[in-house]
């Protein structure tokens, strides 16, 4: 099968001891491409997503963004650096960006301000946007309705059918994480059953949210195959069809052709 992990943090220090082995296992599992999500880590530091893309051309593809947790801490010069990095031809998308009211590491008003800023940047550059939302769906939806991006994905979607339909009606994709395998995720499974296959992506969000039977352990891109298998089971489809569709969707969204 040909699978794309549409959201991974393989530059995380959690892989510093065995990153090459993690990449090898992903290839062996049928993962043909990985979207490496570049994130601001601290002053002057935007992480290692672009380094991965440079070291593994045609396999890793880099995004760049500033997470809602961090927006209140970013110096002005790094917002300017974001603009520079975002404009690079090798940057395939802006994000992840969005709202997170679960932890509120940054004040809500700051989150909304800089979410809008990054949506505007994506629109200006003609690039898709990778959207994070946690306990903030109402405000996320309102901002997206006002500033509907030309292309984008709700990453790590865990909502139910009603919320899925609202985002789909805005023209967005939904990216399904390993949470879909959890016993308490029936609303998400209902959403997956109802959502058109041509609007779904699959992701690990590794090193977080490992699917069953790996729950509680470090996640890795090889496990995205489990997400594809679970979607196939929920929809009553061959896993090869789910793999082909989600790969095609990711290729179209991120223009990986």
GROMACS .gro file of C-alpha atoms in nm:
model
  257
    1UNK     CA    1   0.000   0.000   0.000
    2UNK     CA    2   0.095   0.362  -0.056
    3UNK     CA    3   0.026   0.567   0.258
    4UNK     CA    4   0.095   0.929   0.352
    5UNK     CA    5   0.131   1.035   0.715
    6UNK     CA    6  -0.012   1.384   0.676
    7UNK     CA    7   0.102   1.518   1.015
    8UNK     CA    8   0.413   1.405   1.201
    9UNK     CA    9   0.672   1.555   1.434
   10UNK     CA   10   0.965   1.330   1.348
   11UNK     CA   11   1.205   1.615   1.431
   12UNK     CA   12   1.104   1.569   1.798
   13UNK     CA   13   1.382   1.493   2.044
   14UNK     CA   14   1.190   1.175   2.125
   15UNK     CA   15   1.340   1.027   1.806
   16UNK     CA   16   1.697   1.145   1.859
   17UNK     CA   17   1.813   0.796   1.952
   18UNK     CA   18   1.659   0.601   1.664
   19UNK     CA   19   1.525   0.838   1.398
   20UNK     CA   20   1.674   0.640   1.108
   21UNK     CA   21   1.512   0.320   1.236
   22UNK     CA   22   1.177   0.499   1.273
   23UNK     CA   23   1.198   0.615   0.911
   24UNK     CA   24   1.294   0.266   0.795
   25UNK     CA   25   0.994   0.114   0.975
   26UNK     CA   26   0.767   0.372   0.812
   27UNK     CA   27   0.893   0.276   0.467
   28UNK     CA   28   0.847  -0.093   0.546
   29UNK     CA   29   0.488  -0.023   0.656
   30UNK     CA   30   0.403   0.133   0.320
   31UNK     CA   31   0.442   0.500   0.415
   32UNK     CA   32   0.567   0.663   0.096
   33UNK     CA   33   0.567   1.026   0.218
   34UNK     CA   34   0.555   1.211   0.550
   35UNK     CA   35   0.443   1.569   0.610
   36UNK     CA   36   0.684   1.702   0.874
   37UNK     CA   37   0.519   1.980   1.071
   38UNK     CA   38   0.761   2.265   1.137
   39UNK     CA   39   0.691   2.453   1.457
   40UNK     CA   40   0.844   2.746   1.644
   41UNK     CA   41   1.036   2.602   1.939
   42UNK     CA   42   1.189   2.915   2.090
   43UNK     CA   43   1.364   3.237   1.987
   44UNK     CA   44   1.522   3.180   1.647
   45UNK     CA   45   1.429   2.810   1.643
   46UNK     CA   46   1.167   2.671   1.405
   47UNK     CA   47   1.248   2.305   1.458
   48UNK     CA   48   1.386   2.048   1.219
   49UNK     CA   49   1.112   1.984   0.963
   50UNK     CA   50   1.297   2.157   0.681
   51UNK     CA   51   1.616   1.971   0.769
   52UNK     CA   52   1.430   1.641   0.739
   53UNK     CA   53   1.290   1.744   0.401
   54UNK     CA   54   1.637   1.838   0.281
   55UNK     CA   55   1.792   1.514   0.410
   56UNK     CA   56   1.513   1.298   0.263
   57UNK     CA   57   1.396   1.474  -0.056
   58UNK     CA   58   1.072   1.340  -0.194
   59UNK     CA   59   0.997   1.157   0.131
   60UNK     CA   60   0.961   1.432   0.392
   61UNK     CA   61   0.778   1.755   0.310
   62UNK     CA   62   0.789   2.052   0.548
   63UNK     CA   63   0.526   2.290   0.677
   64UNK     CA   64   0.594   2.592   0.898
   65UNK     CA   65   0.380   2.761   1.160
   66UNK     CA   66   0.344   2.880   1.517
   67UNK     CA   67   0.129   2.674   1.750
   68UNK     CA   68  -0.141   2.849   1.956
   69UNK     CA   69   0.041   2.742   2.273
   70UNK     CA   70   0.334   2.964   2.179
   71UNK     CA   71   0.195   3.273   2.007
   72UNK     CA   72   0.221   3.499   2.312
   73UNK     CA   73   0.592   3.417   2.350
   74UNK     CA   74   0.715   3.484   1.997
   75UNK     CA   75   0.938   3.789   1.944
   76UNK     CA   76   0.863   4.021   1.654
   77UNK     CA   77   1.170   3.911   1.459
   78UNK     CA   78   1.047   3.553   1.460
   79UNK     CA   79   0.711   3.654   1.313
   80UNK     CA   80   0.917   3.810   1.034
   81UNK     CA   81   1.120   3.489   1.006
   82UNK     CA   82   0.797   3.293   0.978
   83UNK     CA   83   0.705   3.504   0.677
   84UNK     CA   84   1.041   3.426   0.515
   85UNK     CA   85   1.022   3.054   0.581
   86UNK     CA   86   0.659   3.035   0.473
   87UNK     CA   87   0.746   3.186   0.135
   88UNK     CA   88   1.014   2.928   0.057
   89UNK     CA   89   0.910   2.704  -0.234
   90UNK     CA   90   0.993   2.396  -0.026
   91UNK     CA   91   0.737   2.497   0.240
   92UNK     CA   92   0.421   2.313   0.138
   93UNK     CA   93   0.177   2.455   0.395
   94UNK     CA   94   0.132   2.699   0.681
   95UNK     CA   95   0.075   2.550   1.023
   96UNK     CA   96  -0.004   2.402   1.242
   97UNK     CA   97  -0.189   2.707   1.361
   98UNK     CA   98  -0.522   2.751   1.534
   99UNK     CA   99  -0.676   2.767   1.879
  100UNK     CA  100  -0.625   2.563   2.194
  101UNK     CA  101  -0.848   2.647   2.488
  102UNK     CA  102  -0.769   2.324   2.675
  103UNK     CA  103  -0.434   2.441   2.808
  104UNK     CA  104  -0.455   2.816   2.728
  105UNK     CA  105  -0.077   2.855   2.736
  106UNK     CA  106  -0.141   3.178   2.543
  107UNK     CA  107  -0.438   3.411   2.612
  108UNK     CA  108  -0.737   3.343   2.393
  109UNK     CA  109  -0.734   3.686   2.231
  110UNK     CA  110  -0.369   3.641   2.134
  111UNK     CA  111  -0.448   3.301   1.990
  112UNK     CA  112  -0.730   3.440   1.777
  113UNK     CA  113  -0.515   3.732   1.657
  114UNK     CA  114  -0.225   3.516   1.543
  115UNK     CA  115  -0.449   3.244   1.400
  116UNK     CA  116  -0.598   3.507   1.174
  117UNK     CA  117  -0.249   3.633   1.092
  118UNK     CA  118  -0.134   3.289   0.979
  119UNK     CA  119  -0.452   3.229   0.781
  120UNK     CA  120  -0.390   3.558   0.602
  121UNK     CA  121  -0.031   3.454   0.534
  122UNK     CA  122  -0.146   3.124   0.385
  123UNK     CA  123  -0.398   3.304   0.167
  124UNK     CA  124  -0.142   3.558   0.050
  125UNK     CA  125   0.106   3.286  -0.042
  126UNK     CA  126  -0.156   3.057  -0.195
  127UNK     CA  127  -0.064   2.770   0.035
  128UNK     CA  128  -0.287   2.534   0.234
  129UNK     CA  129  -0.320   2.570   0.609
  130UNK     CA  130  -0.290   2.302   0.878
  131UNK     CA  131  -0.538   2.380   1.156
  132UNK     CA  132  -0.519   2.279   1.522
  133UNK     CA  133  -0.830   2.314   1.737
  134UNK     CA  134  -0.888   2.182   2.088
  135UNK     CA  135  -1.184   2.279   2.305
  136UNK     CA  136  -1.222   2.578   2.072
  137UNK     CA  137  -1.437   2.456   1.785
  138UNK     CA  138  -1.689   2.741   1.798
  139UNK     CA  139  -1.427   3.014   1.769
  140UNK     CA  140  -1.222   2.811   1.521
  141UNK     CA  141  -1.525   2.768   1.299
  142UNK     CA  142  -1.622   3.135   1.320
  143UNK     CA  143  -1.273   3.249   1.220
  144UNK     CA  144  -1.254   2.995   0.937
  145UNK     CA  145  -1.598   3.098   0.812
  146UNK     CA  146  -1.485   3.461   0.805
  147UNK     CA  147  -1.147   3.386   0.646
  148UNK     CA  148  -1.219   3.067   0.455
  149UNK     CA  149  -0.880   2.938   0.340
  150UNK     CA  150  -0.842   2.831  -0.021
  151UNK     CA  151  -0.728   2.491   0.102
  152UNK     CA  152  -0.679   2.344   0.445
  153UNK     CA  153  -0.712   2.053   0.682
  154UNK     CA  154  -0.840   2.014   1.036
  155UNK     CA  155  -0.555   1.810   1.175
  156UNK     CA  156  -0.617   1.547   1.442
  157UNK     CA  157  -0.993   1.573   1.396
  158UNK     CA  158  -1.171   1.409   1.691
  159UNK     CA  159  -1.520   1.559   1.670
  160UNK     CA  160  -1.853   1.407   1.583
  161UNK     CA  161  -2.060   1.407   1.261
  162UNK     CA  162  -2.214   1.753   1.310
  163UNK     CA  163  -1.879   1.922   1.359
  164UNK     CA  164  -1.729   1.724   1.071
  165UNK     CA  165  -2.004   1.843   0.839
  166UNK     CA  166  -1.950   2.205   0.941
  167UNK     CA  167  -1.582   2.190   0.850
  168UNK     CA  168  -1.646   1.991   0.534
  169UNK     CA  169  -1.898   2.253   0.425
  170UNK     CA  170  -1.616   2.509   0.442
  171UNK     CA  171  -1.424   2.300   0.189
  172UNK     CA  172  -1.173   2.165   0.439
  173UNK     CA  173  -1.028   1.818   0.470
  174UNK     CA  174  -1.039   1.619   0.793
  175UNK     CA  175  -0.728   1.434   0.908
  176UNK     CA  176  -0.801   1.126   1.117
  177UNK     CA  177  -0.554   1.031   1.395
  178UNK     CA  178  -0.501   0.715   1.595
  179UNK     CA  179  -0.771   0.835   1.836
  180UNK     CA  180  -1.016   0.664   1.599
  181UNK     CA  181  -0.904   0.332   1.750
  182UNK     CA  182  -0.984   0.435   2.109
  183UNK     CA  183  -1.283   0.278   2.285
  184UNK     CA  184  -1.426   0.618   2.385
  185UNK     CA  185  -1.410   0.762   2.031
  186UNK     CA  186  -1.753   0.663   1.902
  187UNK     CA  187  -1.847   1.020   1.794
  188UNK     CA  188  -1.531   1.031   1.582
  189UNK     CA  189  -1.604   0.689   1.435
  190UNK     CA  190  -1.955   0.806   1.345
  191UNK     CA  191  -1.803   1.108   1.173
  192UNK     CA  192  -1.562   0.888   0.979
  193UNK     CA  193  -1.845   0.660   0.866
  194UNK     CA  194  -2.041   0.960   0.739
  195UNK     CA  195  -1.760   1.165   0.584
  196UNK     CA  196  -1.687   1.130   0.213
  197UNK     CA  197  -1.371   0.928   0.158
  198UNK     CA  198  -1.240   1.192  -0.080
  199UNK     CA  199  -1.221   1.443   0.206
  200UNK     CA  200  -1.023   1.236   0.456
  201UNK     CA  201  -0.652   1.226   0.533
  202UNK     CA  202  -0.472   1.002   0.783
  203UNK     CA  203  -0.206   1.104   1.033
  204UNK     CA  204  -0.018   0.994   1.341
  205UNK     CA  205   0.060   1.333   1.503
  206UNK     CA  206   0.356   1.135   1.632
  207UNK     CA  207   0.510   1.110   1.885
  208UNK     CA  208   0.166   1.165   2.038
  209UNK     CA  209  -0.162   0.968   2.032
  210UNK     CA  210  -0.041   0.622   1.938
  211UNK     CA  211  -0.328   0.400   1.822
  212UNK     CA  212  -0.435   0.079   1.987
  213UNK     CA  213  -0.251  -0.159   2.042
  214UNK     CA  214   0.033   0.093   2.100
  215UNK     CA  215  -0.166   0.342   2.309
  216UNK     CA  216   0.045   0.502   2.581
  217UNK     CA  217   0.369   0.439   2.393
  218UNK     CA  218   0.560   0.665   2.157
  219UNK     CA  219   0.377   0.697   1.826
  220UNK     CA  220   0.557   0.677   1.492
  221UNK     CA  221   0.467   0.710   1.121
  222UNK     CA  222   0.455   0.333   1.062
  223UNK     CA  223   0.142   0.323   1.278
  224UNK     CA  224  -0.057   0.534   1.029
  225UNK     CA  225  -0.133   0.202   0.861
  226UNK     CA  226  -0.349   0.115   1.165
  227UNK     CA  227  -0.551   0.434   1.108
  228UNK     CA  228  -0.612   0.335   0.746
  229UNK     CA  229  -0.716  -0.015   0.851
  230UNK     CA  230  -0.959   0.123   1.110
  231UNK     CA  231  -1.119   0.361   0.860
  232UNK     CA  232  -1.156   0.072   0.616
  233UNK     CA  233  -1.330  -0.136   0.883
  234UNK     CA  234  -1.565   0.151   0.975
  235UNK     CA  235  -1.660   0.216   0.614
  236UNK     CA  236  -1.673  -0.147   0.504
  237UNK     CA  237  -1.411  -0.090   0.236
  238UNK     CA  238  -1.088  -0.264   0.138
  239UNK     CA  239  -0.795  -0.103   0.315
  240UNK     CA  240  -0.626  -0.060  -0.025
  241UNK     CA  241  -0.912   0.170  -0.131
  242UNK     CA  242  -0.876   0.381   0.183
  243UNK     CA  243  -0.499   0.399   0.134
  244UNK     CA  244  -0.533   0.506  -0.228
  245UNK     CA  245  -0.797   0.769  -0.151
  246UNK     CA  246  -0.625   0.926   0.149
  247UNK     CA  247  -0.295   0.933  -0.037
  248UNK     CA  248  -0.459   1.100  -0.336
  249UNK     CA  249  -0.627   1.353  -0.105
  250UNK     CA  250  -0.300   1.444   0.064
  251UNK     CA  251  -0.126   1.474  -0.272
  252UNK     CA  252  -0.397   1.713  -0.392
  253UNK     CA  253  -0.412   1.924  -0.075
  254UNK     CA  254  -0.038   1.968  -0.038
  255UNK     CA  255   0.034   1.959  -0.414
  256UNK     CA  256   0.294   1.689  -0.376
  257UNK     CA  257   0.261   1.572  -0.739
   0.00000   0.00000   0.00000
